PDB file of C-alpha atoms and ligand atoms in Angstrom:
ATOM      1  CA  MET U 141      -3.373  -0.228  22.773  1.00  0.00           C
ATOM      2  CA  SER U 142      -0.675  -0.891  20.354  1.00  0.00           C
ATOM      3  CA  LYS U 143       0.324   0.705  16.928  1.00  0.00           C
ATOM      4  CA  PRO U 144      -2.022   0.061  14.178  1.00  0.00           C
ATOM      5  CA  ILE U 145      -0.087  -1.896  11.572  1.00  0.00           C
ATOM      6  CA  VAL U 146      -0.767  -0.918   7.855  1.00  0.00           C
ATOM      7  CA  ALA U 147       0.644  -3.544   4.994  1.00  0.00           C
ATOM      8  CA  ILE U 148       1.366  -2.624   1.691  1.00  0.00           C
ATOM      9  CA  VAL U 149       0.258  -5.218  -1.195  1.00  0.00           C
ATOM     10  CA  GLY U 150       0.512  -5.556  -4.594  1.00  0.00           C
ATOM     11  CA  ARG U 151       2.580  -7.233  -7.401  1.00  0.00           C
ATOM     12  CA  PRO U 152       6.032  -6.645  -7.603  1.00  0.00           C
ATOM     13  CA  ASN U 153       7.575  -3.708  -9.255  1.00  0.00           C
ATOM     14  CA  VAL U 154       4.176  -1.342  -8.666  1.00  0.00           C
ATOM     15  CA  GLY U 155       6.510   0.761  -6.469  1.00  0.00           C
ATOM     16  CA  LYS U 156       5.517  -0.363  -2.969  1.00  0.00           C
ATOM     17  CA  SER U 157       9.181  -0.220  -1.588  1.00  0.00           C
ATOM     18  CA  THR U 158       9.604   3.250  -3.015  1.00  0.00           C
ATOM     19  CA  PHE U 159       6.477   4.278  -1.239  1.00  0.00           C
ATOM     20  CA  PHE U 160       7.810   2.815   1.979  1.00  0.00           C
ATOM     21  CA  ASN U 161      11.032   4.560   1.636  1.00  0.00           C
ATOM     22  CA  ARG U 162       9.393   7.740   1.025  1.00  0.00           C
ATOM     23  CA  ILE U 163       6.765   7.518   3.777  1.00  0.00           C
ATOM     24  CA  VAL U 164       9.492   6.556   6.465  1.00  0.00           C
ATOM     25  CA  GLY U 165      12.058   9.180   5.239  1.00  0.00           C
ATOM     26  CA  ARG U 166      14.866   6.476   5.075  1.00  0.00           C
ATOM     27  CA  ARG U 167      15.686   4.345   2.471  1.00  0.00           C
ATOM     28  CA  VAL U 168      15.106   0.781   4.679  1.00  0.00           C
ATOM     29  CA  SER U 169      13.503  -1.128   1.539  1.00  0.00           C
ATOM     30  CA  ILE U 170      15.281  -2.094  -1.444  1.00  0.00           C
ATOM     31  CA  VAL U 171      14.037  -0.425  -4.586  1.00  0.00           C
ATOM     32  CA  GLU U 172      15.004  -2.550  -7.767  1.00  0.00           C
ATOM     33  CA  ASP U 173      14.269  -2.661 -11.602  1.00  0.00           C
ATOM     34  CA  THR U 174      13.828  -6.253 -11.095  1.00  0.00           C
ATOM     35  CA  PRO U 175      10.596  -7.138  -9.710  1.00  0.00           C
ATOM     36  CA  GLY U 176      10.675  -9.062  -6.568  1.00  0.00           C
ATOM     37  CA  VAL U 177      13.389  -8.037  -4.920  1.00  0.00           C
ATOM     38  CA  THR U 178      12.106  -7.030  -1.352  1.00  0.00           C
ATOM     39  CA  ARG U 179      13.281 -10.398   0.228  1.00  0.00           C
ATOM     40  CA  ASP U 180      11.121 -10.276   3.267  1.00  0.00           C
ATOM     41  CA  ARG U 181       8.764  -8.000   4.933  1.00  0.00           C
ATOM     42  CA  ILE U 182      10.028  -4.880   6.083  1.00  0.00           C
ATOM     43  CA  TYR U 183       8.552  -2.768   9.014  1.00  0.00           C
ATOM     44  CA  ALA U 184       9.316   1.040  10.280  1.00  0.00           C
ATOM     45  CA  GLU U 185       7.598   3.439  12.096  1.00  0.00           C
ATOM     46  CA  ALA U 186       5.700   5.913  10.472  1.00  0.00           C
ATOM     47  CA  GLU U 187       3.763   8.949  11.791  1.00  0.00           C
ATOM     48  CA  TRP U 188       1.066  11.526  10.194  1.00  0.00           C
ATOM     49  CA  ASN U 189      -0.360  14.276  11.854  1.00  0.00           C
ATOM     50  CA  ASN U 190       0.792  12.911  15.420  1.00  0.00           C
ATOM     51  CA  ILE U 191      -0.875   9.648  14.396  1.00  0.00           C
ATOM     52  CA  HIS U 192       2.019   6.984  14.739  1.00  0.00           C
ATOM     53  CA  PHE U 193       1.955   3.743  13.001  1.00  0.00           C
ATOM     54  CA  ALA U 194       3.703   0.698  11.787  1.00  0.00           C
ATOM     55  CA  LEU U 195       4.121   0.266   8.101  1.00  0.00           C
ATOM     56  CA  ILE U 196       5.224  -3.160   6.399  1.00  0.00           C
ATOM     57  CA  ASP U 197       6.457  -3.630   3.102  1.00  0.00           C
ATOM     58  CA  THR U 198       5.886  -6.779   1.234  1.00  0.00           C
ATOM     59  CA  GLY U 199       7.222  -8.574  -1.472  1.00  0.00           C
ATOM     60  CA  GLY U 200       8.562 -11.743  -2.949  1.00  0.00           C
ATOM     61  CA  ILE U 201      11.841 -13.178  -4.099  1.00  0.00           C
ATOM     62  CA  GLU U 202      12.392 -13.264  -7.748  1.00  0.00           C
ATOM     63  CA  PRO U 203       9.019 -14.263  -9.382  1.00  0.00           C
ATOM     64  CA  SER U 204       9.881 -15.882 -13.013  1.00  0.00           C
ATOM     65  CA  SER U 205       6.407 -16.749 -13.850  1.00  0.00           C
ATOM     66  CA  ALA U 206       2.760 -15.231 -13.769  1.00  0.00           C
ATOM     67  CA  ASP U 207       1.745 -18.253 -11.867  1.00  0.00           C
ATOM     68  CA  ILE U 208       4.513 -17.306  -9.110  1.00  0.00           C
ATOM     69  CA  ILE U 209       3.728 -13.655  -9.043  1.00  0.00           C
ATOM     70  CA  LEU U 210      -0.074 -14.792  -8.093  1.00  0.00           C
ATOM     71  CA  SER U 211       0.766 -17.021  -5.486  1.00  0.00           C
ATOM     72  CA  GLN U 212       3.283 -14.689  -3.854  1.00  0.00           C
ATOM     73  CA  MET U 213       0.181 -11.762  -3.766  1.00  0.00           C
ATOM     74  CA  ARG U 214      -1.899 -14.332  -1.947  1.00  0.00           C
ATOM     75  CA  GLU U 215       0.887 -15.170   0.304  1.00  0.00           C
ATOM     76  CA  GLN U 216       1.556 -11.571   1.088  1.00  0.00           C
ATOM     77  CA  ALA U 217      -2.170 -11.069   0.971  1.00  0.00           C
ATOM     78  CA  GLN U 218      -2.893 -13.444   3.596  1.00  0.00           C
ATOM     79  CA  ILE U 219       0.066 -11.706   5.588  1.00  0.00           C
ATOM     80  CA  ALA U 220      -1.574  -8.684   5.522  1.00  0.00           C
ATOM     81  CA  MET U 221      -4.956  -9.624   6.317  1.00  0.00           C
ATOM     82  CA  ASP U 222      -3.598 -11.417   9.390  1.00  0.00           C
ATOM     83  CA  MET U 223      -1.648  -8.740  10.777  1.00  0.00           C
ATOM     84  CA  ALA U 224      -2.940  -5.628   9.305  1.00  0.00           C
ATOM     85  CA  ASP U 225      -5.406  -3.037  10.378  1.00  0.00           C
ATOM     86  CA  VAL U 226      -5.377  -1.361   7.368  1.00  0.00           C
ATOM     87  CA  ILE U 227      -4.131  -2.792   4.031  1.00  0.00           C
ATOM     88  CA  LEU U 228      -2.836  -0.508   1.321  1.00  0.00           C
ATOM     89  CA  PHE U 229      -3.265  -2.215  -2.071  1.00  0.00           C
ATOM     90  CA  MET U 230      -0.652  -0.387  -4.603  1.00  0.00           C
ATOM     91  CA  CYS U 231      -1.401  -1.234  -8.319  1.00  0.00           C
ATOM     92  CA  ASP U 232       0.464   0.407 -11.657  1.00  0.00           C
ATOM     93  CA  GLY U 233      -1.211   2.921 -13.241  1.00  0.00           C
ATOM     94  CA  LYS U 234       1.271   2.405 -16.247  1.00  0.00           C
ATOM     95  CA  ASP U 235       0.073  -1.245 -16.498  1.00  0.00           C
ATOM     96  CA  GLY U 236      -3.546  -0.956 -15.930  1.00  0.00           C
ATOM     97  CA  LEU U 237      -5.516  -3.270 -14.008  1.00  0.00           C
ATOM     98  CA  THR U 238      -4.263  -6.788 -14.386  1.00  0.00           C
ATOM     99  CA  THR U 239      -5.688 -10.390 -13.983  1.00  0.00           C
ATOM    100  CA  ALA U 240      -3.346 -10.657 -10.731  1.00  0.00           C
ATOM    101  CA  ASP U 241      -4.652  -7.278  -9.215  1.00  0.00           C
ATOM    102  CA  ARG U 242      -8.371  -8.764  -9.827  1.00  0.00           C
ATOM    103  CA  GLU U 243      -7.550 -11.922  -7.778  1.00  0.00           C
ATOM    104  CA  VAL U 244      -5.694  -9.958  -4.877  1.00  0.00           C
ATOM    105  CA  GLY U 245      -8.658  -7.731  -5.056  1.00  0.00           C
ATOM    106  CA  ILE U 246     -11.144 -10.005  -4.464  1.00  0.00           C
ATOM    107  CA  MET U 247      -8.802 -11.878  -1.845  1.00  0.00           C
ATOM    108  CA  LEU U 248      -8.799  -8.699   0.096  1.00  0.00           C
ATOM    109  CA  ARG U 249     -12.253  -7.570  -0.416  1.00  0.00           C
ATOM    110  CA  ARG U 250     -13.167 -10.936   1.398  1.00  0.00           C
ATOM    111  CA  THR U 251     -11.186  -9.763   4.644  1.00  0.00           C
ATOM    112  CA  GLY U 252     -13.622  -7.434   5.659  1.00  0.00           C
ATOM    113  CA  LYS U 253     -10.237  -5.046   6.785  1.00  0.00           C
ATOM    114  CA  LYS U 254     -10.297  -1.791   5.558  1.00  0.00           C
ATOM    115  CA  VAL U 255      -8.418  -1.690   2.170  1.00  0.00           C
ATOM    116  CA  ILE U 256      -7.168   1.552   0.841  1.00  0.00           C
ATOM    117  CA  LEU U 257      -6.458   1.180  -3.456  1.00  0.00           C
ATOM    118  CA  VAL U 258      -4.152   3.308  -4.436  1.00  0.00           C
ATOM    119  CA  ILE U 259      -2.842   3.542  -8.096  1.00  0.00           C
ATOM    120  CA  ASN U 260       0.978   4.553  -8.298  1.00  0.00           C
ATOM    121  CA  LYS U 261       3.339   5.950 -11.321  1.00  0.00           C
ATOM    122  CA  ILE U 262       0.444   8.508 -11.952  1.00  0.00           C
ATOM    123  CA  ASP U 263       3.381  10.975 -12.123  1.00  0.00           C
ATOM    124  CA  VAL U 264       1.383  13.777 -14.094  1.00  0.00           C
ATOM    125  CA  PRO U 265      -1.817  13.763 -11.938  1.00  0.00           C
ATOM    126  CA  SER U 266      -3.740  16.335 -14.147  1.00  0.00           C
ATOM    127  CA  LYS U 267      -3.397  13.221 -16.944  1.00  0.00           C
ATOM    128  CA  LEU U 268      -4.855  10.197 -15.811  1.00  0.00           C
ATOM    129  CA  PRO U 269      -4.443   7.506 -18.276  1.00  0.00           C
ATOM    130  CA  ASP U 270      -7.704   6.208 -20.054  1.00  0.00           C
ATOM    131  CA  ASP U 271      -7.745   2.986 -18.130  1.00  0.00           C
ATOM    132  CA  PHE U 272      -7.519   4.558 -14.739  1.00  0.00           C
ATOM    133  CA  TYR U 273     -10.939   4.043 -14.341  1.00  0.00           C
ATOM    134  CA  ASP U 274     -10.670   0.342 -14.875  1.00  0.00           C
ATOM    135  CA  PHE U 275      -9.649  -0.170 -11.045  1.00  0.00           C
ATOM    136  CA  TYR U 276     -13.282   0.900 -10.011  1.00  0.00           C
ATOM    137  CA  GLU U 277     -14.077  -2.769 -11.068  1.00  0.00           C
ATOM    138  CA  LEU U 278     -11.907  -4.154  -8.011  1.00  0.00           C
ATOM    139  CA  GLY U 279     -15.030  -2.901  -5.864  1.00  0.00           C
ATOM    140  CA  LEU U 280     -12.360  -1.187  -3.405  1.00  0.00           C
ATOM    141  CA  GLY U 281     -13.611   2.268  -3.764  1.00  0.00           C
ATOM    142  CA  GLU U 282     -12.236   5.184  -4.956  1.00  0.00           C
ATOM    143  CA  PRO U 283      -8.627   4.819  -6.233  1.00  0.00           C
ATOM    144  CA  ILE U 284      -6.314   7.066  -5.035  1.00  0.00           C
ATOM    145  CA  ALA U 285      -3.569   8.379  -7.715  1.00  0.00           C
ATOM    146  CA  ILE U 286      -0.080   8.568  -6.452  1.00  0.00           C
ATOM    147  CA  SER U 287       3.285   8.980  -7.534  1.00  0.00           C
ATOM    148  CA  SER U 288       5.898   7.641  -5.057  1.00  0.00           C
ATOM    149  CA  ALA U 289       8.685   8.520  -7.365  1.00  0.00           C
ATOM    150  CA  ASN U 290       7.276  12.382  -6.958  1.00  0.00           C
ATOM    151  CA  MET U 291       5.755  12.079  -3.900  1.00  0.00           C
ATOM    152  CA  LEU U 292       2.116  13.013  -4.913  1.00  0.00           C
ATOM    153  CA  ASN U 293      -0.948  12.845  -3.392  1.00  0.00           C
ATOM    154  CA  PHE U 294       0.838  11.298  -0.101  1.00  0.00           C
ATOM    155  CA  GLY U 295      -1.381  13.471   2.046  1.00  0.00           C
ATOM    156  CA  ASP U 296      -4.262  11.820   0.854  1.00  0.00           C
ATOM    157  CA  VAL U 297      -3.453   8.357   0.911  1.00  0.00           C
ATOM    158  CA  LEU U 298      -1.953   9.017   4.687  1.00  0.00           C
ATOM    159  CA  ASP U 299      -4.978  11.062   5.786  1.00  0.00           C
ATOM    160  CA  GLU U 300      -7.177   7.944   4.314  1.00  0.00           C
ATOM    161  CA  ILE U 301      -4.929   5.600   6.545  1.00  0.00           C
ATOM    162  CA  VAL U 302      -4.896   7.708   9.806  1.00  0.00           C
ATOM    163  CA  GLU U 303      -8.626   8.310   9.594  1.00  0.00           C
ATOM    164  CA  SER U 304      -9.358   4.412   8.899  1.00  0.00           C
ATOM    165  CA  PHE U 305      -7.754   2.967  12.287  1.00  0.00           C
ATOM    166  CA  PRO U 306      -9.671   2.199  15.153  1.00  0.00           C
ATOM    167  CA  LYS U 307     -11.629   5.079  17.028  1.00  0.00           C
ATOM    168  CA  ASP U 308     -10.099   4.183  20.472  1.00  0.00           C
ATOM    169  CA  ILE U 309      -6.338   4.518  18.965  1.00  0.00           C
ATOM    170  CA  TYR U 310      -7.378   8.509  18.557  1.00  0.00           C
ATOM    171  CA  ASP U 311      -8.802   8.218  22.136  1.00  0.00           C
ATOM    172  CA  ASP U 312      -5.150   6.798  23.464  1.00  0.00           C
ATOM    173  CA  GLU U 313      -3.374   9.672  21.794  1.00  0.00           C
ATOM    174  CA  GLU U 314      -5.551  12.391  23.481  1.00  0.00           C
ATOM    175  CA  GLU U 315      -5.546  10.728  26.976  1.00  0.00           C
ATOM    176  CA  THR U 316      -1.526  10.665  26.842  1.00  0.00           C
ATOM    177  CA  GLU U 317      -1.844  14.706  26.308  1.00  0.00           C
ATOM    178  CA  PHE U 318      -3.598  14.762  29.704  1.00  0.00           C
TER     179      PHE U 318
HETATM  180  P1  GDP L 452       8.191  -2.854  -5.458  1.00  0.00           P
HETATM  181  O1  GDP L 452       8.474  -4.134  -6.313  1.00  0.00           O
HETATM  182  O2  GDP L 452       6.473  -2.966  -5.571  1.00  0.00           O
HETATM  183  O3  GDP L 452       8.697  -2.989  -3.860  1.00  0.00           O
HETATM  184  O4  GDP L 452       8.811  -1.830  -6.648  1.00  0.00           O
HETATM  185  P2  GDP L 452       9.806  -0.623  -6.432  1.00  0.00           P
HETATM  186  O5  GDP L 452       9.608   0.283  -5.278  1.00  0.00           O
HETATM  187  O6  GDP L 452      10.994  -1.766  -6.084  1.00  0.00           O
HETATM  188  O7  GDP L 452       9.681   0.033  -7.935  1.00  0.00           O
HETATM  189  C1  GDP L 452      10.031  -0.809  -8.733  1.00  0.00           C
HETATM  190  C2  GDP L 452      10.015   0.294  -9.954  1.00  0.00           C
HETATM  191  O8  GDP L 452       9.206   1.335 -10.439  1.00  0.00           O
HETATM  192  C3  GDP L 452      11.600   1.160  -9.626  1.00  0.00           C
HETATM  193  O9  GDP L 452      12.272   1.012 -10.829  1.00  0.00           O
HETATM  194  C4  GDP L 452      10.920   2.459  -9.120  1.00  0.00           C
HETATM  195  O10 GDP L 452      11.703   3.656  -9.310  1.00  0.00           O
HETATM  196  C5  GDP L 452      10.085   2.521 -10.119  1.00  0.00           C
HETATM  197  N1  GDP L 452       8.844   3.666  -9.457  1.00  0.00           N
HETATM  198  C6  GDP L 452       8.198   3.527  -8.401  1.00  0.00           C
HETATM  199  N2  GDP L 452       7.463   4.519  -8.238  1.00  0.00           N
HETATM  200  C7  GDP L 452       7.241   4.897  -9.229  1.00  0.00           C
HETATM  201  C8  GDP L 452       6.211   5.966  -9.483  1.00  0.00           C
HETATM  202  O11 GDP L 452       5.591   6.643  -8.827  1.00  0.00           O
HETATM  203  N3  GDP L 452       6.796   6.729 -10.761  1.00  0.00           N
HETATM  204  C9  GDP L 452       7.437   5.820 -11.839  1.00  0.00           C
HETATM  205  N4  GDP L 452       7.496   6.500 -13.023  1.00  0.00           N
HETATM  206  N5  GDP L 452       8.057   4.890 -11.272  1.00  0.00           N
HETATM  207  C10 GDP L 452       8.313   4.391 -10.179  1.00  0.00           C
HETATM  208 MG1   MG L 453       9.666  -4.156  -2.843  1.00  0.00          MG
END
């Protein structure tokens, strides 16, 4: 059984590459203040509680308008849908829920794949922004507040990721111990 694939999808600048680099423990993906600098899909191996998986960072090239951002997000979401076992949908807690988030949320919901909703840039978890609860409108379950900058609540996200892998992956892991 090959490793499960987890893809990170979300608008430019929400912090996908920052999260990716923190999880893989290396600076593999480019982090920039300019939106859209992740030029390609970037893969790395990741591990949590002895469960190994492949993590994919997605991004677009210099989107200059809301339309392009949206079409690139559609493309990313499509790639993630096709490839991933689990989709990590990242939104920006400082920006709040946007139209593009809603559009991609609808696409992701339709895939029937496991989607984990993470709201990044919640640097002070005890102070959730008032509009945090808007993210429930996406219909993707409970949003997990994280800060990629400070690695806050990563354990919750990683637990949820590995728990959502197909059961036979765990069986595989156990078998290798005998
Ligand atoms: P991407 O376009 O989604 O890959 O986003 P990046 O990872 O390139 O990050 C975009 C910007 O957001 C950079 O300036 C990051 O330093 C910043 N950023 C990422 N995560 C956080 C976070 O948890 N808190 C804050 N305050 N800024 C963050
Ligand atoms: Mg990026």
